[in-house]
Short mmCIF file of C-alpha atoms and ligand atoms in Angstrom, two decimals:
data_model
loop_
_atom_site.label_atom_id
_atom_site.label_comp_id
_atom_site.label_asym_id
_atom_site.label_seq_id
_atom_site.Cartn_x
_atom_site.Cartn_y
_atom_site.Cartn_z
CA MET A 1 10.56 15.16 3.92
CA ARG A 2 7.77 14.00 6.24
CA SER A 3 8.69 11.49 8.93
CA LEU A 4 6.76 8.29 9.58
CA LEU A 5 6.71 6.37 12.86
CA ILE A 6 6.01 2.65 12.49
CA THR A 7 5.25 1.29 15.92
CA ASN A 8 4.06 -1.89 17.64
CA ILE A 9 6.21 -4.01 15.33
CA GLY A 10 5.96 -7.58 16.63
CA GLU A 11 9.21 -8.66 14.97
CA LEU A 12 11.56 -6.27 13.17
CA THR A 13 14.20 -7.92 10.97
CA THR A 14 16.90 -5.41 10.05
CA HIS A 15 19.86 -7.48 8.74
CA SER A 16 22.05 -4.80 10.30
CA ASP A 17 23.74 -3.90 13.58
CA GLU A 18 20.23 -3.23 14.88
CA GLY A 19 19.60 -6.98 14.82
CA THR A 20 16.17 -8.60 15.00
CA ARG A 21 13.96 -6.99 17.62
CA THR A 22 10.57 -7.63 19.18
CA ASP A 23 8.11 -4.94 20.24
CA ALA A 24 10.01 -2.42 18.15
CA ALA A 25 9.40 0.94 16.52
CA MET A 26 11.17 2.86 13.79
CA ILE A 27 11.12 6.34 12.31
CA VAL A 28 11.75 6.73 8.60
CA THR A 29 11.85 9.47 6.02
CA ASP A 30 13.03 8.15 2.66
CA ARG A 31 15.73 6.51 4.80
CA VAL A 32 15.70 4.71 8.13
CA GLU A 33 16.30 7.39 10.79
CA TRP A 34 15.77 5.69 14.16
CA ILE A 35 15.03 2.25 15.61
CA GLY A 36 14.09 1.53 19.22
CA PRO A 37 11.56 -0.04 21.54
CA ALA A 38 7.86 0.57 20.89
CA THR A 39 7.52 1.82 24.47
CA SER A 40 10.03 4.69 24.17
CA PRO A 41 8.62 8.17 23.53
CA HIS A 42 8.90 9.44 19.96
CA ALA A 43 7.24 11.87 17.60
CA ALA A 44 6.76 11.93 13.85
CA ASP A 45 4.51 13.58 11.27
CA GLU A 46 2.57 10.33 10.72
CA ILE A 47 2.09 7.15 12.72
CA PHE A 48 1.48 3.63 11.44
CA ASP A 49 0.45 1.00 14.00
CA ALA A 50 1.77 -2.41 12.89
CA GLN A 51 -0.40 -4.11 15.53
CA GLY A 52 2.16 -6.78 16.32
CA ALA A 53 2.95 -7.70 12.72
CA ALA A 54 6.39 -8.60 11.37
CA VAL A 55 8.35 -5.95 9.43
CA LEU A 56 11.31 -6.80 7.22
CA PRO A 57 13.37 -5.22 4.43
CA GLY A 58 11.83 -5.10 0.96
CA PHE A 59 12.94 -7.93 -1.29
CA VAL A 60 15.81 -7.31 -3.72
CA ASP A 61 15.05 -9.37 -6.82
CA SER A 62 18.46 -9.35 -8.47
CA HIS A 63 17.59 -11.42 -11.55
CA ALA A 64 14.56 -10.79 -13.78
CA HIS A 65 13.82 -10.69 -17.50
CA LEU A 66 10.82 -8.38 -17.72
CA VAL A 67 11.09 -6.78 -21.17
CA PHE A 68 9.22 -9.18 -23.46
CA ALA A 69 5.92 -9.74 -25.23
CA GLY A 70 3.67 -12.77 -25.33
CA ASP A 71 3.81 -15.83 -23.11
CA ARG A 72 4.81 -19.48 -23.42
CA ALA A 73 2.02 -21.22 -21.56
CA ALA A 74 1.78 -23.90 -24.27
CA GLU A 75 5.49 -24.65 -23.94
CA PHE A 76 5.07 -24.96 -20.16
CA ALA A 77 2.14 -27.34 -20.59
CA ALA A 78 4.15 -29.45 -23.04
CA ARG A 79 7.07 -29.55 -20.61
CA MET A 80 4.82 -30.66 -17.79
CA ALA A 81 3.63 -33.38 -20.17
CA GLY A 82 7.20 -34.65 -20.43
CA GLU A 83 9.14 -32.58 -22.99
CA PRO A 84 12.61 -31.42 -21.75
CA TYR A 85 13.62 -27.75 -21.36
CA THR A 86 16.33 -26.70 -23.81
CA GLY A 87 16.23 -22.90 -23.81
CA GLY A 88 15.18 -22.86 -27.48
CA GLY A 89 11.90 -21.10 -26.61
CA ILE A 90 13.84 -17.87 -26.08
CA ARG A 91 13.58 -17.41 -29.86
CA THR A 92 9.77 -17.58 -29.64
CA THR A 93 9.79 -14.68 -27.21
CA MET A 94 12.33 -12.83 -29.36
CA ALA A 95 9.92 -12.80 -32.31
CA ALA A 96 7.02 -11.56 -30.16
CA THR A 97 9.21 -8.90 -28.52
CA ARG A 98 10.53 -7.53 -31.81
CA ALA A 99 6.96 -7.30 -33.14
CA ALA A 100 5.61 -5.46 -30.07
CA SER A 101 5.18 -1.68 -29.80
CA ASP A 102 7.06 0.35 -27.19
CA ALA A 103 3.75 0.96 -25.42
CA ASP A 104 2.95 -2.75 -25.22
CA LEU A 105 6.40 -3.63 -23.90
CA ARG A 106 6.31 -0.79 -21.39
CA SER A 107 2.90 -1.78 -20.07
CA ASN A 108 4.02 -5.39 -19.66
CA VAL A 109 7.05 -4.30 -17.61
CA ALA A 110 4.83 -2.01 -15.54
CA ARG A 111 2.38 -4.85 -14.89
CA LEU A 112 5.15 -7.16 -13.69
CA VAL A 113 6.91 -4.53 -11.57
CA ASP A 114 3.56 -3.76 -9.92
CA GLU A 115 2.94 -7.48 -9.37
CA MET A 116 6.38 -7.74 -7.73
CA ARG A 117 5.80 -4.73 -5.54
CA ARG A 118 2.54 -6.12 -4.22
CA GLN A 119 4.56 -9.16 -3.10
CA GLY A 120 7.19 -7.10 -1.28
CA THR A 121 9.87 -6.47 -3.90
CA THR A 122 11.25 -2.92 -3.73
CA THR A 123 14.38 -3.33 -5.88
CA VAL A 124 14.43 -5.25 -9.15
CA GLU A 125 17.10 -5.88 -11.73
CA ILE A 126 15.83 -6.01 -15.33
CA LYS A 127 17.69 -7.59 -18.24
CA SER A 128 17.40 -7.18 -21.99
CA GLY A 129 17.85 -10.34 -24.04
CA TYR A 130 14.71 -10.81 -26.11
CA GLY A 131 15.56 -8.25 -28.79
CA LEU A 132 18.81 -9.86 -29.98
CA ASN A 133 19.44 -7.17 -32.58
CA VAL A 134 20.80 -3.66 -32.12
CA PRO A 135 17.57 -1.64 -32.14
CA ASP A 136 15.53 -4.07 -30.04
CA GLU A 137 18.22 -4.65 -27.40
CA ALA A 138 18.73 -0.89 -27.06
CA ARG A 139 14.96 -0.36 -26.89
CA SER A 140 14.64 -3.06 -24.19
CA LEU A 141 17.24 -1.34 -22.02
CA ARG A 142 15.73 2.11 -22.54
CA LEU A 143 12.40 0.76 -21.35
CA ALA A 144 13.99 -1.13 -18.42
CA SER A 145 15.74 2.04 -17.27
CA GLU A 146 12.34 3.71 -16.89
CA PHE A 147 11.71 1.29 -14.01
CA THR A 148 15.08 0.61 -12.34
CA THR A 149 18.70 1.67 -12.20
CA GLU A 150 19.68 -2.02 -12.13
CA THR A 151 19.63 -2.62 -15.89
CA THR A 152 21.54 -5.45 -17.52
CA PHE A 153 22.64 -5.86 -21.13
CA LEU A 154 22.02 -9.51 -22.07
CA GLY A 155 22.49 -9.40 -25.83
CA ALA A 156 24.34 -12.71 -25.36
CA HIS A 157 21.20 -14.59 -24.27
CA VAL A 158 21.13 -16.96 -27.27
CA VAL A 159 22.29 -16.65 -30.87
CA PRO A 160 19.25 -15.49 -32.86
CA PRO A 161 18.28 -17.71 -35.79
CA ASP A 162 18.91 -14.99 -38.39
CA VAL A 163 22.64 -14.36 -37.64
CA PRO A 164 25.68 -16.70 -37.95
CA ARG A 165 27.29 -17.52 -34.62
CA ASP A 166 30.69 -15.82 -35.07
CA SER A 167 29.25 -12.63 -36.43
CA TYR A 168 26.71 -12.53 -33.58
CA VAL A 169 29.45 -12.39 -30.93
CA GLU A 170 31.07 -9.60 -32.96
CA LEU A 171 27.74 -7.78 -33.08
CA VAL A 172 27.14 -8.16 -29.32
CA THR A 173 30.64 -6.93 -28.44
CA GLY A 174 30.60 -4.14 -31.03
CA PRO A 175 27.64 -2.13 -32.34
CA MET A 176 25.08 -3.68 -29.98
CA LEU A 177 27.20 -3.01 -26.92
CA ARG A 178 27.80 0.61 -27.96
CA ALA A 179 24.05 1.15 -28.44
CA CYS A 180 23.15 -0.52 -25.14
CA ALA A 181 25.90 0.55 -22.73
CA PRO A 182 24.48 4.05 -22.14
CA HIS A 183 21.30 2.44 -20.72
CA ALA A 184 22.92 -0.40 -18.75
CA LYS A 185 24.78 -0.86 -15.46
CA TRP A 186 25.57 -4.56 -15.97
CA VAL A 187 26.66 -6.94 -18.71
CA ASP A 188 25.52 -10.57 -18.59
CA VAL A 189 25.89 -13.71 -20.72
CA PHE A 190 24.11 -17.07 -20.81
CA CYS A 191 27.14 -19.36 -20.49
CA GLU A 192 25.69 -22.78 -21.26
CA ARG A 193 25.80 -25.57 -23.79
CA GLY A 194 23.51 -24.41 -26.62
CA ALA A 195 24.03 -20.72 -25.75
CA PHE A 196 27.61 -19.33 -25.35
CA ASP A 197 30.75 -21.26 -24.37
CA VAL A 198 33.20 -19.98 -21.80
CA ASP A 199 35.53 -18.32 -24.32
CA GLU A 200 32.65 -16.49 -25.96
CA ALA A 201 31.34 -15.54 -22.52
CA ARG A 202 34.73 -14.11 -21.52
CA THR A 203 34.84 -12.11 -24.76
CA VAL A 204 31.35 -10.69 -24.16
CA LEU A 205 31.97 -9.77 -20.52
CA ALA A 206 35.42 -8.29 -21.20
CA ALA A 207 33.97 -6.10 -23.95
CA GLY A 208 31.20 -4.93 -21.62
CA MET A 209 33.69 -4.19 -18.85
CA ALA A 210 35.79 -2.15 -21.27
CA GLU A 211 32.66 -0.01 -21.87
CA GLY A 212 32.26 0.50 -18.11
CA LEU A 213 29.64 -2.18 -17.43
CA LEU A 214 29.92 -4.53 -14.45
CA PRO A 215 29.87 -8.29 -15.08
CA ARG A 216 27.37 -10.94 -13.95
CA ILE A 217 26.74 -14.29 -15.54
CA HIS A 218 24.16 -17.04 -16.11
CA ALA A 219 26.29 -20.03 -15.10
CA ASN A 220 25.95 -23.77 -14.54
CA GLN A 221 22.17 -23.89 -14.94
CA LEU A 222 21.71 -26.96 -17.09
CA THR A 223 25.14 -28.59 -16.92
CA GLU A 224 28.43 -28.35 -15.05
CA GLY A 225 30.72 -25.99 -16.94
CA ASP A 226 33.23 -23.19 -16.60
CA GLY A 227 30.76 -20.35 -16.07
CA VAL A 228 31.14 -20.10 -12.30
CA ARG A 229 34.94 -20.12 -12.50
CA LEU A 230 34.78 -17.40 -15.16
CA ALA A 231 32.57 -15.31 -12.88
CA VAL A 232 35.09 -15.63 -10.06
CA GLU A 233 38.03 -14.96 -12.39
CA LEU A 234 36.44 -11.70 -13.58
CA GLY A 235 35.28 -10.63 -10.12
CA ALA A 236 31.64 -10.74 -11.23
CA ALA A 237 29.10 -9.53 -8.68
CA SER A 238 27.08 -12.69 -9.13
CA ALA A 239 27.02 -16.13 -10.73
CA ASP A 240 23.37 -16.91 -11.32
CA HIS A 241 21.66 -20.34 -11.25
CA CYS A 242 24.60 -22.41 -9.86
CA THR A 243 22.52 -25.57 -10.16
CA HIS A 244 25.29 -27.93 -11.29
CA LEU A 245 28.47 -27.20 -9.34
CA SER A 246 31.72 -29.15 -8.91
CA ALA A 247 33.52 -29.12 -5.57
CA GLY A 248 35.99 -26.69 -7.18
CA ASP A 249 33.16 -24.33 -8.16
CA VAL A 250 31.82 -24.29 -4.60
CA ALA A 251 35.29 -23.61 -3.18
CA ALA A 252 35.92 -20.86 -5.74
CA LEU A 253 32.65 -19.11 -4.85
CA ALA A 254 33.35 -19.41 -1.12
CA ASP A 255 36.78 -17.79 -1.59
CA SER A 256 35.42 -14.92 -3.70
CA GLN A 257 33.25 -11.81 -3.54
CA THR A 258 30.98 -13.37 -6.19
CA VAL A 259 27.47 -14.10 -4.90
CA ALA A 260 25.83 -17.41 -5.82
CA THR A 261 22.35 -16.35 -6.91
CA LEU A 262 19.91 -19.26 -6.83
CA LEU A 263 16.75 -19.16 -8.91
CA PRO A 264 14.49 -21.99 -7.73
CA GLY A 265 11.55 -20.78 -9.82
CA ALA A 266 13.49 -22.06 -12.85
CA GLU A 267 13.92 -25.55 -11.41
CA PHE A 268 10.28 -25.58 -10.30
CA SER A 269 9.03 -24.55 -13.75
CA THR A 270 11.30 -26.92 -15.65
CA ARG A 271 10.81 -29.78 -13.16
CA SER A 272 14.56 -29.99 -12.60
CA PRO A 273 16.69 -30.77 -9.54
CA TYR A 274 17.17 -27.74 -7.27
CA PRO A 275 20.59 -26.19 -6.56
CA ASP A 276 22.15 -27.31 -3.28
CA ALA A 277 22.03 -24.16 -1.20
CA ARG A 278 23.16 -25.99 1.94
CA ARG A 279 26.43 -27.04 0.31
CA LEU A 280 27.15 -23.42 -0.72
CA LEU A 281 26.25 -21.98 2.68
CA ASP A 282 28.23 -24.58 4.60
CA ALA A 283 31.26 -23.80 2.42
CA GLY A 284 30.94 -20.11 3.26
CA ALA A 285 29.61 -18.76 -0.05
CA THR A 286 27.24 -15.79 -0.10
CA VAL A 287 23.84 -16.87 -1.43
CA ALA A 288 21.10 -14.73 -2.96
CA LEU A 289 17.62 -15.76 -4.06
CA ALA A 290 15.84 -14.20 -7.05
CA THR A 291 12.84 -15.02 -9.24
CA ASP A 292 14.42 -15.20 -12.73
CA CYS A 293 10.98 -13.92 -13.78
CA ASN A 294 10.69 -14.65 -17.52
CA PRO A 295 8.01 -16.07 -19.79
CA GLY A 296 9.79 -19.35 -20.51
CA SER A 297 11.54 -21.04 -17.63
CA SER A 298 10.25 -19.21 -14.54
CA TYR A 299 7.13 -17.09 -14.94
CA THR A 300 6.83 -16.15 -11.28
CA SER A 301 7.29 -12.66 -9.85
CA SER A 302 7.00 -13.92 -6.27
CA MET A 303 9.95 -13.76 -3.90
CA PRO A 304 7.86 -15.38 -1.12
CA PHE A 305 7.32 -18.36 -3.42
CA CYS A 306 11.09 -18.61 -4.03
CA ILE A 307 11.72 -18.40 -0.27
CA ALA A 308 9.27 -21.23 0.34
CA LEU A 309 10.98 -23.40 -2.32
CA ALA A 310 14.43 -22.62 -0.91
CA VAL A 311 13.39 -23.62 2.59
CA ARG A 312 11.41 -26.70 1.63
CA ASP A 313 13.59 -28.07 -1.17
CA MET A 314 17.03 -26.45 -0.91
CA ARG A 315 17.67 -26.97 2.80
CA MET A 316 17.88 -23.29 3.69
CA THR A 317 16.54 -22.18 7.05
CA PRO A 318 13.76 -19.55 6.89
CA ALA A 319 16.19 -16.94 8.24
CA GLU A 320 18.82 -17.82 5.61
CA ALA A 321 16.26 -17.68 2.80
CA ILE A 322 14.91 -14.31 3.91
CA TRP A 323 18.45 -12.92 4.21
CA ALA A 324 19.24 -14.25 0.72
CA ALA A 325 16.11 -12.60 -0.73
CA THR A 326 16.95 -9.21 0.77
CA ALA A 327 20.56 -8.59 1.87
CA GLY A 328 21.84 -11.34 -0.44
CA GLY A 329 20.14 -9.75 -3.45
CA ALA A 330 21.65 -6.40 -2.49
CA ARG A 331 25.13 -7.98 -2.39
CA ALA A 332 24.48 -9.48 -5.83
CA LEU A 333 23.79 -5.94 -7.08
CA ARG A 334 26.66 -4.43 -5.07
CA ARG A 335 24.21 -2.22 -3.21
CA SER A 336 24.65 -1.23 0.43
CA ASP A 337 21.59 1.06 0.65
CA VAL A 338 18.90 -1.64 0.20
CA GLY A 339 18.27 -5.17 1.49
CA HIS A 340 18.62 -4.15 5.14
CA LEU A 341 17.03 -1.69 7.56
CA GLY A 342 20.11 -0.28 9.26
CA ILE A 343 20.17 3.45 10.01
CA GLY A 344 20.66 5.30 6.72
CA ALA A 345 19.34 2.53 4.46
CA TYR A 346 16.45 3.32 2.14
CA ALA A 347 13.11 2.94 3.89
CA ASP A 348 12.16 -0.04 1.73
CA LEU A 349 10.19 -2.49 3.82
CA MET A 350 7.10 -4.64 4.09
CA VAL A 351 4.58 -5.29 6.82
CA LEU A 352 3.33 -8.87 6.89
CA ASP A 353 -0.09 -10.14 7.81
CA ALA A 354 1.79 -12.43 10.22
CA PRO A 355 3.71 -12.12 13.49
CA SER A 356 7.02 -13.43 12.16
CA SER A 357 8.94 -13.60 8.90
CA VAL A 358 9.07 -17.40 9.21
CA HIS A 359 5.46 -17.37 7.99
CA LEU A 360 6.72 -16.50 4.50
CA ALA A 361 7.96 -20.10 4.19
CA TYR A 362 5.59 -21.68 6.69
CA ARG A 363 2.46 -20.48 4.84
CA PRO A 364 3.43 -20.93 1.16
CA GLY A 365 1.16 -19.45 -1.47
CA VAL A 366 -0.64 -17.20 1.02
CA PRO A 367 -0.59 -13.45 0.25
CA LEU A 368 0.98 -12.33 3.53
CA VAL A 369 2.54 -9.07 2.31
CA LYS A 370 0.08 -6.49 3.60
CA GLU A 371 1.85 -3.13 3.20
CA VAL A 372 4.96 -2.11 1.26
CA LEU A 373 6.98 1.07 1.81
CA HIS A 374 9.41 2.20 -0.93
CA LYS A 375 11.78 5.06 -0.11
CA GLY A 376 9.39 6.13 2.62
CA VAL A 377 6.22 6.07 0.49
CA TRP A 378 3.48 3.46 0.82
CA VAL A 379 3.19 1.70 -2.52
CA ARG A 380 0.69 -0.96 -1.49
ZN1 LIG B 401 17.96 -15.50 -16.27
#
């Protein structure tokens, strides 16, 4: 494979033993091969002059719901006019998704993945969860797997209106799971009042694990509950949302390998209180940031936007937020080959139109991601 020298890097953030360097250079193929000072002699097939710009790992968006049709702009407008968010709109998207053709669903995923890439995301997790029957959940995961290896079976998103509750859990843990497992790496459940209680969630995740899927969980988004403790009990890679946590939840996360994945786009778009990232970090928990991109509660594909929210409203430092959006996301997906730029990692990175990564939070809403490299290939 051809080698690429990226030189005159003003600030190189690696999240590895290589540290954060100034006036740096790196040589990559599909992986990171060498890192050193810009002044040292080096040769490669191609040269890219970063002209003093900041370079950092590509974002790892570890939580996104991209397989859907339609949008819910009217619901958003109503919410901003004072109506509360309940999660019931998921059924609106379910109907649109079931009615859509494969081609329409695929082109919507492609549009969103491209939108993410242009904003620096090089790894994305994609969930099912808007089909809510056997053929449409399996179809959602087949389509998702065309775009990423990080596919998540979320048949237990909500109970669809056309199936009784008990028989839906049986469906999700039986025929639906068997149809979906071949296309999925992860199993997930929306553990929340109005969705699935903790016993149902345990049943869903245990069934998925028995089929070889790895657990993750939507936990403690709208209310305090037992979701986070279930995630820790099962050794889940991630407990996602973590907005309403007891002191026991925070301690349990800090003592575990389970990442607390915070999704501030959801609180922004539902005008809700943000999770307390500072409390989690000070306790020693591992924190990730992700978009939760979905048409109802968080229709943003922008990791820089989430970083800006986390810094401004969740008391994270810029460095902590950027780590959470890259290395933290990789931890939440149990990946060691992305989210950092150590030697041997995938050459997934972005070049900013700024001299330091702090600008991602300091200049919110500004399109600072200038170039994106994915596995050694320029994709923007
Ligand atoms: Zn979600």
